[in-house]
Amino acid sequence: MIRTYALAAVLLMAGAAAQAGDLKTLKKINFDMPDDSAITFPAGPGEEAISGNCLACHSADHVMNQPPMDREHWHEVVEKMIKAYKAPITEEDAATIVDYLVRVKGKKE
Amino acid sequence: MRDSIEGISRRRLMAGAAILAAPAILPRRVFADEPVVDLHSPSGNSLRHISSAFPEKGPMIVHRTRPNWLEPRFEIFDKGVFTPNNQHYVSWHYQTFPTEVDPDKFTLAVRGHVEKPLTISMKDLLAMPRISLAAVSQCAGNSRLYFEPGVAGAPWANGSMANALWTGVPLRHVLDLAGIKPGAQVIRFAGADESPAEDTPRFMKSLSIDHARDGEVMLAFGINGEQLPLLNGFPLRLVVPGWVATYWIKALNDIEVLDQPDTNYWTVKGYRFPDVPDHTVAPGQTGYNLVSITKLFPRSFVTNLKDGDKVASGKPVYLRGIAFGGDCGVAKVELSLDGGQSWQAAKLGKDEGKYGFRRWESNLALPGTGAHAVSVRCTNSKGEAQPLKTTWNPQGYMRFNVETIKLTAA
């Protein structure tokens, strides 16, 4: 009964939104996404490792817009990328990437 | 980095956005002539580009170019309770969804533990019984930028939320057409955002059968009277009114009825936060369990003034904003000038639906000149109020504490 009433209210709203109710067909779409190739990691030791491993799935601003974090937290982030998201990063590269992140986005102690 | 610094000297001034010189850590700009906004994060990662280069979107703050994390400037929430489609925030896990979509070729699979597996065309969906309702879509990590200490994740300011009038087919209708078999346990949803690498877990979420059949959970093809923008899930998305947007699967094309629990990564491991009061712990605290985020919590914001604004003394200041109740309506919005010791009620605007934004306004008398901290609190129709204590958890999820802005009367 309560559910019926709620649905009636919803349908009344649908009536008010005649425009929405009138949506009869959808138009085909075709868009270009912005090119992010110009967003790069700052140069320095480890830049090749982070660019080579990380840019396949996400642009560099993903990393650069994170808060400054200490080594332990950056290590956790890189581990999550490998263990949860299965990023194919070698142990050696993972260590290089953590060092890079601590240098570029480390938390000032 | 040189490009970015040179570029910044040429960029436009944005209303309400402080413009600063780019620090050395800001990555090179994607596009020419983009302004930078300061989002005032306590942990310092405050500067973002604003870009109009994303399809069907106006100027958006770019937290991540790919996969897209975009939010509007907060000022847009002052314009009304329905968020314009071209300012509706954008959040994807994987940039694998197609950008060319022909709705005539679209199909939705309904499969698994059902009497009659279905392949439904868009034409079929558009001919089915439909409902429309207003509901807030809010990312689980909205306001993560204001966590202190800062935590990893999508660094949203307060804008990864949007209210829209959604139109679509009640999920119940489609599930009943397929016929859920006895012994079914949960219903799992997935979209066209396939895994970017072979072993990466596909983004999927599940709902209980009762929830999925509640008549409000919707297969939505319409948003504010238009088709969905590509970046908000064209041509079809799940709408789960009152629940956090992680369940609102975009570019939905697969509904699977399971006769066992859903053990996929995103259901079991992702989107969990501390199972403690207000989901707030101290940094470094251990010894608590994690629980899946489900329903939204009440929130409220001032939208016509911002932190640090100056107002005229000697007369009441006009304040206006938005509130939402979470998984139920807004009962009241109150303001406090003394850090939450005493509250005065604001006037509520028209109720456009219990899951949507609700306007509030107030003429607030400030006691004298100088700085005043104005706090705003929403209490929902279940009696749940925003807490005064600042939300903090290591995941950066579900900030919903009372928000406070400082105004100076002179």
Coordinates of C-alpha atoms in Angstrom, one line a residue:
Chain A
M1 CA 0.0 0.0 0.0
I2 CA 2.7 2.4 1.0
R3 CA 4.7 1.3 -2.0
T4 CA 1.7 1.9 -4.3
Y5 CA 1.4 5.4 -2.9
A6 CA 5.1 6.1 -3.4
L7 CA 4.9 4.9 -7.0
A8 CA 1.8 7.1 -7.6
A9 CA 3.8 10.1 -6.3
V10 CA 6.7 9.1 -8.6
L11 CA 4.3 8.8 -11.6
L12 CA 2.8 12.2 -10.7
M13 CA 6.3 13.7 -10.9
A14 CA 6.7 11.9 -14.2
G15 CA 3.6 13.8 -15.4
A16 CA 5.1 17.1 -14.3
A17 CA 8.3 16.2 -16.3
A18 CA 6.5 15.9 -19.6
Q19 CA 9.7 16.5 -21.4
A20 CA 11.4 13.5 -19.8
G21 CA 8.4 11.3 -20.4
D22 CA 8.4 12.3 -24.1
L23 CA 11.9 10.9 -24.7
K24 CA 11.0 8.5 -27.5
T25 CA 14.3 7.9 -29.3
L26 CA 18.0 8.4 -28.5
K27 CA 20.5 9.9 -30.9
K28 CA 23.7 8.2 -32.0
I29 CA 26.8 9.8 -30.5
N30 CA 30.4 9.9 -31.6
F31 CA 32.9 12.0 -29.7
D32 CA 36.7 12.4 -29.4
M33 CA 38.1 12.4 -25.9
P34 CA 40.8 15.0 -25.1
D35 CA 44.4 13.9 -25.8
D36 CA 46.3 13.7 -22.6
S37 CA 49.7 12.9 -24.1
A38 CA 51.0 16.3 -23.2
I39 CA 50.4 15.7 -19.5
T40 CA 53.7 14.2 -18.4
F41 CA 55.5 13.3 -15.2
P42 CA 58.2 15.8 -14.0
A43 CA 61.6 14.6 -15.2
G44 CA 64.1 13.0 -12.9
P45 CA 65.2 9.6 -11.7
G46 CA 62.4 7.1 -12.0
E47 CA 60.4 9.1 -14.6
E48 CA 60.8 6.4 -17.2
A49 CA 59.6 3.7 -14.8
I50 CA 56.5 5.6 -13.8
S51 CA 55.6 6.7 -17.3
G52 CA 56.2 3.3 -18.8
N53 CA 54.1 1.4 -16.2
C54 CA 51.4 3.8 -15.1
L55 CA 50.2 5.8 -18.2
A56 CA 48.6 2.8 -19.8
C57 CA 45.7 3.0 -17.4
H58 CA 45.7 6.6 -16.2
S59 CA 47.0 10.0 -17.1
A60 CA 49.8 11.6 -15.0
D61 CA 47.5 14.2 -13.3
H62 CA 46.0 11.2 -11.4
V63 CA 49.2 11.0 -9.5
M64 CA 50.2 14.7 -9.4
N65 CA 46.8 15.7 -7.9
Q66 CA 47.1 13.3 -5.0
P67 CA 48.0 14.8 -1.6
P68 CA 51.6 14.6 -0.5
M69 CA 52.1 11.3 1.2
D70 CA 54.9 9.6 3.1
R71 CA 56.8 6.5 1.8
E72 CA 54.5 4.0 3.6
H73 CA 51.4 5.4 2.0
W74 CA 52.9 5.6 -1.5
H75 CA 54.1 2.1 -1.1
E76 CA 50.5 1.1 -0.3
V77 CA 49.2 2.9 -3.4
V78 CA 51.7 1.1 -5.7
E79 CA 50.9 -2.3 -4.0
K80 CA 47.2 -1.7 -4.6
M81 CA 47.8 -1.0 -8.3
I82 CA 49.7 -4.3 -8.5
K83 CA 47.6 -6.5 -6.2
A84 CA 44.1 -5.2 -6.6
Y85 CA 44.2 -3.9 -10.2
K86 CA 46.8 -6.4 -11.5
A87 CA 49.1 -3.7 -13.0
P88 CA 52.0 -5.8 -14.5
I89 CA 54.8 -3.9 -12.8
T90 CA 58.1 -5.7 -11.9
E91 CA 59.3 -5.6 -8.3
E92 CA 62.3 -3.5 -9.4
D93 CA 60.1 -1.0 -11.2
A94 CA 57.7 -0.8 -8.3
A95 CA 60.6 0.1 -5.9
T96 CA 61.8 2.8 -8.4
I97 CA 58.3 4.2 -8.7
V98 CA 57.8 4.5 -5.0
D99 CA 61.2 6.3 -4.7
Y100 CA 60.0 8.6 -7.5
L101 CA 56.7 9.3 -5.8
V102 CA 58.4 10.0 -2.5
R103 CA 60.7 12.5 -4.2
V104 CA 58.1 14.2 -6.3
K105 CA 55.0 13.9 -4.1
G106 CA 56.4 13.1 -0.7
K107 CA 55.0 14.5 2.5
K108 CA 57.3 17.0 4.2
E109 CA 58.1 15.6 7.6
Chain B
M1 CA 56.8 22.7 -16.6
R2 CA 57.8 25.9 -18.5
D3 CA 54.7 25.6 -20.7
S4 CA 52.4 25.5 -17.7
I5 CA 53.9 28.6 -16.1
E6 CA 53.9 30.6 -19.3
G7 CA 50.3 29.5 -19.9
I8 CA 49.1 30.5 -16.6
S9 CA 50.1 34.1 -17.1
R10 CA 47.7 34.2 -20.0
R11 CA 44.7 32.5 -18.5
R12 CA 41.4 34.0 -17.9
L13 CA 40.2 35.1 -14.4
M14 CA 37.5 32.9 -13.0
A15 CA 34.8 34.3 -10.9
G16 CA 35.1 33.1 -7.3
A17 CA 38.3 31.2 -8.0
A18 CA 41.6 32.4 -6.6
I19 CA 44.3 32.3 -9.2
L20 CA 47.8 31.4 -8.2
A21 CA 51.0 30.8 -9.9
A22 CA 51.4 27.1 -10.7
P23 CA 53.7 25.3 -8.4
A24 CA 56.5 23.2 -9.8
I25 CA 54.5 20.0 -9.2
L26 CA 51.6 20.9 -11.4
P27 CA 51.8 18.7 -14.5
R28 CA 51.9 20.2 -18.0
R29 CA 48.6 21.4 -19.2
V30 CA 46.6 19.2 -21.5
F31 CA 45.0 22.1 -23.4
A32 CA 45.9 25.6 -24.2
D33 CA 44.6 28.6 -22.3
E34 CA 43.1 26.8 -19.3
P35 CA 42.5 28.6 -16.1
V36 CA 43.6 27.2 -12.7
V37 CA 41.4 27.1 -9.6
D38 CA 42.5 26.9 -6.0
L39 CA 40.3 24.4 -4.1
H40 CA 41.9 25.2 -0.7
S41 CA 42.8 21.7 0.4
P42 CA 44.3 21.6 3.9
S43 CA 46.9 19.1 2.6
G44 CA 48.1 21.4 -0.1
N45 CA 47.2 19.6 -3.3
S46 CA 44.8 22.4 -4.2
L47 CA 45.4 23.6 -7.8
R48 CA 43.4 22.2 -10.7
H49 CA 42.9 23.1 -14.3
I50 CA 39.4 23.9 -15.5
S51 CA 38.7 22.5 -19.0
S52 CA 35.9 22.7 -21.5
A53 CA 37.4 20.1 -23.7
F54 CA 35.3 17.1 -22.6
P55 CA 32.4 16.1 -24.8
E56 CA 29.0 17.5 -23.8
K57 CA 30.5 19.2 -20.7
G58 CA 30.9 22.9 -19.9
P59 CA 33.9 24.1 -17.8
M60 CA 34.9 21.3 -15.5
I61 CA 37.6 21.0 -12.8
V62 CA 39.9 18.3 -13.9
H63 CA 41.1 16.0 -11.2
R64 CA 42.2 13.4 -13.7
T65 CA 42.1 13.6 -17.4
R66 CA 42.0 9.8 -18.0
P67 CA 39.9 8.0 -16.8
N68 CA 37.8 11.1 -16.4
W69 CA 37.4 12.6 -13.0
L70 CA 35.6 16.0 -13.5
E71 CA 33.6 18.2 -11.3
P72 CA 31.9 21.6 -11.7
R73 CA 32.8 24.7 -9.9
F74 CA 30.8 24.8 -6.7
E75 CA 29.1 28.1 -7.7
I76 CA 26.8 26.2 -10.1
F77 CA 25.0 24.6 -7.1
D78 CA 23.6 28.0 -6.3
K79 CA 21.6 28.2 -9.5
G80 CA 19.0 25.7 -8.7
V81 CA 18.3 22.2 -7.3
F82 CA 18.7 20.4 -10.6
T83 CA 22.3 20.2 -11.8
P84 CA 22.6 21.0 -15.5
N85 CA 23.6 18.0 -17.6
N86 CA 26.7 19.8 -18.9
Q87 CA 27.9 20.4 -15.3
H88 CA 27.0 17.0 -13.9
Y89 CA 30.3 15.5 -12.5
V90 CA 32.0 12.6 -14.2
S91 CA 33.8 9.7 -12.6
W92 CA 35.1 6.5 -14.4
H93 CA 37.3 3.7 -13.2
Y94 CA 38.4 2.7 -16.6
Q95 CA 38.7 4.7 -19.8
T96 CA 37.6 1.7 -21.9
F97 CA 34.0 2.6 -22.7
P98 CA 33.2 3.3 -26.4
T99 CA 32.9 6.9 -27.4
E100 CA 30.9 6.1 -30.5
V101 CA 27.6 4.5 -29.5
D102 CA 24.6 3.7 -31.7
P103 CA 21.6 3.2 -29.5
D104 CA 19.9 1.2 -32.3
K105 CA 22.6 -1.4 -31.9
F106 CA 22.7 -1.3 -28.1
T107 CA 21.6 -4.4 -26.1
L108 CA 21.1 -5.1 -22.4
A109 CA 21.6 -8.7 -21.3
V110 CA 19.5 -10.1 -18.4
R111 CA 21.0 -13.5 -17.6
G112 CA 22.0 -15.9 -15.0
H113 CA 19.6 -17.5 -12.6
V114 CA 16.5 -16.5 -14.5
E115 CA 13.6 -18.4 -16.2
K116 CA 14.1 -16.6 -19.5
P117 CA 17.4 -14.9 -20.4
L118 CA 16.8 -11.6 -22.3
T119 CA 18.6 -9.5 -24.7
I120 CA 16.8 -6.1 -24.7
S121 CA 17.2 -3.4 -27.3
M122 CA 16.9 0.3 -26.6
K123 CA 13.8 0.4 -28.7
D124 CA 12.3 -2.2 -26.3
L125 CA 13.3 -0.2 -23.3
L126 CA 11.9 3.0 -24.6
A127 CA 8.6 1.2 -25.1
M128 CA 8.4 -0.2 -21.6
P129 CA 6.6 1.4 -18.6
R130 CA 8.7 4.3 -17.3
I131 CA 9.0 6.4 -14.2
S132 CA 10.8 9.7 -13.5
L133 CA 12.2 10.8 -10.1
A134 CA 14.7 13.3 -8.8
A135 CA 17.7 11.8 -7.1
V136 CA 21.2 12.9 -6.0
S137 CA 24.1 11.0 -7.4
Q138 CA 27.1 11.4 -5.1
C139 CA 30.4 9.8 -5.4
A140 CA 31.5 7.9 -2.3
G141 CA 34.7 10.1 -2.2
N142 CA 33.0 13.5 -2.6
S143 CA 34.9 16.1 -0.5
R144 CA 38.0 13.8 -0.1
L145 CA 40.2 16.8 -0.8
Y146 CA 39.2 18.2 2.6
F147 CA 40.4 15.1 4.6
E148 CA 43.3 16.0 6.8
P149 CA 45.7 14.3 6.8
G150 CA 45.2 13.9 3.0
V151 CA 44.4 10.4 1.7
A152 CA 44.9 8.7 -1.7
G153 CA 41.9 8.5 -4.1
A154 CA 39.9 10.8 -6.3
P155 CA 40.7 14.2 -4.9
W156 CA 37.2 15.6 -5.1
A157 CA 36.3 19.0 -3.7
N158 CA 32.6 19.2 -2.8
G159 CA 31.3 18.9 -6.4
S160 CA 31.1 15.2 -7.1
M161 CA 27.4 15.3 -6.5
A162 CA 24.5 16.1 -8.8
N163 CA 20.7 16.1 -8.6
A164 CA 18.8 15.2 -11.7
L165 CA 15.3 14.1 -12.8
W166 CA 16.0 10.6 -14.0
T167 CA 13.7 8.8 -16.4
G168 CA 13.8 5.1 -17.2
V169 CA 12.3 1.7 -16.7
P170 CA 11.8 0.3 -13.2
L171 CA 14.4 -2.5 -12.9
R172 CA 11.6 -4.6 -11.4
H173 CA 9.8 -4.6 -14.7
V174 CA 12.7 -6.1 -16.6
L175 CA 13.6 -8.6 -13.8
D176 CA 10.0 -9.8 -13.8
L177 CA 10.0 -10.3 -17.6
A178 CA 13.1 -12.5 -17.2
G179 CA 11.6 -14.3 -14.1
I180 CA 14.0 -14.6 -11.2
K181 CA 14.4 -18.3 -10.3
P182 CA 14.0 -19.5 -6.7
G183 CA 17.4 -19.6 -5.0
A184 CA 18.6 -16.4 -6.5
Q185 CA 20.7 -14.3 -4.1
V186 CA 21.9 -11.1 -5.6
I187 CA 21.8 -9.2 -8.9
R188 CA 25.0 -7.9 -10.4
F189 CA 25.4 -5.0 -12.8
A190 CA 28.2 -4.2 -15.2
G191 CA 28.7 -1.7 -18.0
A192 CA 30.8 -1.1 -21.2
D193 CA 33.8 0.0 -19.2
E194 CA 35.6 -3.2 -19.6
S195 CA 38.8 -4.1 -17.8
P196 CA 41.8 -2.2 -19.2
A197 CA 44.1 -5.2 -18.6
E198 CA 43.4 -8.9 -18.8
D199 CA 43.4 -9.6 -15.0
T200 CA 42.1 -6.2 -13.8
P201 CA 38.7 -6.8 -12.1
R202 CA 35.8 -5.6 -14.2
F203 CA 33.8 -2.9 -12.5
M204 CA 30.7 -4.5 -11.1
K205 CA 28.3 -3.9 -8.2
S206 CA 25.4 -5.9 -6.8
L207 CA 22.1 -5.2 -5.1
S208 CA 19.8 -7.5 -3.1
I209 CA 16.8 -8.8 -5.0
D210 CA 14.3 -7.0 -2.8
H211 CA 16.2 -3.7 -3.3
A212 CA 16.5 -4.3 -7.1
R213 CA 12.7 -4.9 -7.2
D214 CA 11.7 -1.9 -5.1
G215 CA 10.1 -0.1 -8.1
E216 CA 12.4 2.9 -7.7
V217 CA 15.7 1.4 -8.8
M218 CA 15.7 2.3 -12.5
L219 CA 17.3 1.6 -15.8
A220 CA 17.7 5.2 -16.8
F221 CA 18.0 6.6 -20.3
G222 CA 16.8 10.1 -19.5
I223 CA 18.3 12.9 -17.5
N224 CA 16.5 16.2 -17.1
G225 CA 14.5 15.4 -20.2
E226 CA 17.5 14.6 -22.4
Q227 CA 19.5 11.5 -23.3
L228 CA 22.4 10.8 -20.9
P229 CA 25.7 12.5 -21.7
L230 CA 28.3 10.0 -22.9
L231 CA 30.3 10.7 -19.8
N232 CA 27.4 10.1 -17.5
G233 CA 26.7 6.6 -18.9
F234 CA 25.0 6.9 -22.3
P235 CA 22.9 5.2 -23.3
L236 CA 21.7 3.5 -20.1
R237 CA 22.7 3.6 -16.5
L238 CA 21.4 2.2 -13.3
V239 CA 19.9 4.7 -10.9
V240 CA 19.7 3.6 -7.2
P241 CA 17.9 6.4 -5.4
G242 CA 19.3 7.2 -2.0
W243 CA 22.4 5.1 -2.5
V244 CA 26.0 6.1 -3.3
A245 CA 26.8 6.5 -7.0
T246 CA 29.2 3.6 -7.1
Y247 CA 26.1 1.4 -7.5
W248 CA 24.8 3.6 -10.4
I249 CA 26.6 1.5 -13.1
K250 CA 27.1 3.6 -16.2
A251 CA 26.9 2.4 -19.8
L252 CA 25.0 -0.5 -18.3
N253 CA 24.8 -3.5 -20.6
D254 CA 24.8 -6.6 -18.3
I255 CA 22.5 -7.7 -15.5
E256 CA 23.3 -11.1 -14.0
V257 CA 21.2 -12.8 -11.4
L258 CA 23.5 -14.9 -9.2
D259 CA 22.5 -17.9 -7.1
Q260 CA 25.5 -17.3 -4.8
P261 CA 27.1 -14.2 -3.2
D262 CA 28.9 -11.8 -5.5
T263 CA 32.6 -12.3 -4.7
N264 CA 34.0 -9.8 -7.3
Y265 CA 36.7 -7.3 -6.2
W266 CA 34.5 -4.2 -6.4
T267 CA 31.7 -5.7 -4.3
V268 CA 33.8 -7.5 -1.7
K269 CA 36.9 -5.3 -1.4
G270 CA 36.2 -2.0 -3.0
Y271 CA 34.2 0.9 -1.5
R272 CA 34.4 -0.1 2.1
F273 CA 34.9 2.2 5.1
P274 CA 35.2 1.8 8.9
D275 CA 32.2 0.2 10.6
V276 CA 32.3 2.6 13.5
P277 CA 30.1 5.5 14.5
D278 CA 30.0 8.2 11.8
H279 CA 32.6 6.0 9.9
T280 CA 35.3 8.2 11.5
V281 CA 38.5 7.0 12.9
A282 CA 41.8 8.6 14.0
P283 CA 44.8 8.5 11.6
G284 CA 46.8 5.3 12.3
Q285 CA 43.9 3.7 14.3
T286 CA 43.5 0.0 13.8
G287 CA 41.2 -2.8 15.1
Y288 CA 38.0 -2.0 13.4
N289 CA 36.1 -3.8 10.6
L290 CA 35.3 -2.4 7.2
V291 CA 31.8 -2.4 5.8
S292 CA 30.4 -1.7 2.3
I293 CA 29.2 1.9 1.6
T294 CA 25.5 1.8 0.7
K295 CA 23.1 4.6 1.5
L296 CA 23.9 8.3 1.3
F297 CA 24.0 10.4 4.4
P298 CA 22.5 13.9 4.9
R299 CA 24.5 16.8 3.8
S300 CA 24.0 20.6 3.4
F301 CA 26.0 23.5 2.0
V302 CA 25.9 27.2 1.7
T303 CA 25.9 28.1 -2.0
N304 CA 25.5 31.9 -2.3
L305 CA 28.5 32.7 -0.2
K306 CA 31.8 31.0 0.3
D307 CA 34.4 30.7 3.0
G308 CA 36.2 34.0 3.5
D309 CA 33.6 36.2 2.0
K310 CA 32.9 39.7 3.4
V311 CA 29.4 40.8 4.2
A312 CA 27.8 44.1 5.3
S313 CA 27.4 44.5 9.1
G314 CA 24.3 45.9 10.7
K315 CA 21.8 44.0 8.7
P316 CA 20.9 40.3 8.4
V317 CA 22.9 38.4 5.8
Y318 CA 21.0 36.4 3.2
L319 CA 22.2 32.8 3.1
R320 CA 21.0 30.2 0.7
G321 CA 22.0 26.7 -0.1
I322 CA 21.2 23.1 -0.8
A323 CA 20.6 20.0 1.3
F324 CA 19.8 16.4 0.8
G325 CA 18.6 13.8 3.3
G326 CA 20.5 10.7 1.9
D327 CA 18.1 7.8 1.5
C328 CA 15.1 9.9 2.6
G329 CA 13.9 13.4 2.6
V330 CA 15.1 16.6 4.3
A331 CA 13.3 17.3 7.6
K332 CA 15.1 20.5 8.5
V333 CA 18.1 22.6 7.8
E334 CA 19.6 24.7 10.6
L335 CA 22.3 27.3 11.1
S336 CA 24.6 27.9 14.0
L337 CA 26.9 30.8 14.8
D338 CA 28.4 29.2 17.9
G339 CA 30.0 26.0 16.6
G340 CA 26.8 24.0 17.1
Q341 CA 25.7 24.9 20.6
S342 CA 22.6 26.6 19.4
W343 CA 20.7 26.3 16.1
Q344 CA 18.1 28.3 14.2
A345 CA 16.0 26.8 11.5
A346 CA 16.3 27.9 7.8
K347 CA 13.3 28.0 5.5
L348 CA 13.0 25.1 3.2
G349 CA 12.3 25.4 -0.5
K350 CA 10.0 23.3 -2.7
D351 CA 10.2 19.6 -2.2
E352 CA 11.1 18.2 -5.7
G353 CA 11.4 14.6 -4.4
K354 CA 12.8 13.0 -1.3
Y355 CA 16.0 11.8 -2.9
G356 CA 16.9 15.2 -4.5
F357 CA 18.5 18.4 -3.5
R358 CA 16.3 20.8 -1.4
R359 CA 16.8 24.5 -1.4
W360 CA 17.1 26.3 1.9
E361 CA 17.4 30.0 2.8
S362 CA 17.7 32.3 5.8
N363 CA 18.2 35.9 6.8
L364 CA 20.8 35.5 9.5
A365 CA 21.6 38.2 12.0
L366 CA 25.3 38.3 12.7
P367 CA 26.2 39.5 16.2
G368 CA 28.4 42.4 15.4
T369 CA 31.3 43.1 13.1
G370 CA 34.3 40.8 12.6
A371 CA 34.6 37.1 11.8
H372 CA 31.7 34.7 12.2
A373 CA 31.7 31.0 11.6
V374 CA 28.5 29.9 10.0
S375 CA 27.6 26.2 10.3
V376 CA 24.9 24.5 8.4
R377 CA 23.3 21.2 9.4
C378 CA 20.7 18.9 7.7
T379 CA 18.5 16.5 9.6
N380 CA 16.7 14.0 7.4
S381 CA 13.2 12.6 7.8
K382 CA 14.5 9.6 9.7
G383 CA 16.0 12.0 12.3
E384 CA 19.6 11.5 11.3
A385 CA 21.6 14.7 11.5
Q386 CA 25.0 15.6 10.2
P387 CA 27.6 15.2 12.9
L388 CA 29.7 18.1 14.1
K389 CA 32.8 15.9 14.3
T390 CA 34.8 16.0 11.1
T391 CA 34.6 12.8 9.1
W392 CA 38.0 11.1 8.6
N393 CA 38.8 7.6 7.4
P394 CA 41.9 6.3 5.5
Q395 CA 39.7 5.7 2.4
G396 CA 38.5 9.2 2.2
Y397 CA 34.9 8.2 2.0
M398 CA 31.6 9.8 2.8
R399 CA 32.4 13.1 4.4
F400 CA 29.1 14.3 5.8
N401 CA 30.0 16.4 8.8
V402 CA 28.5 19.8 9.4
E403 CA 30.2 22.3 7.0
T404 CA 31.3 25.7 8.3
I405 CA 32.2 28.8 6.4
K406 CA 33.8 32.0 7.9
L407 CA 32.2 35.3 7.0
T408 CA 33.6 38.7 7.9
A409 CA 31.1 41.4 8.7
A410 CA 32.4 45.0 8.2

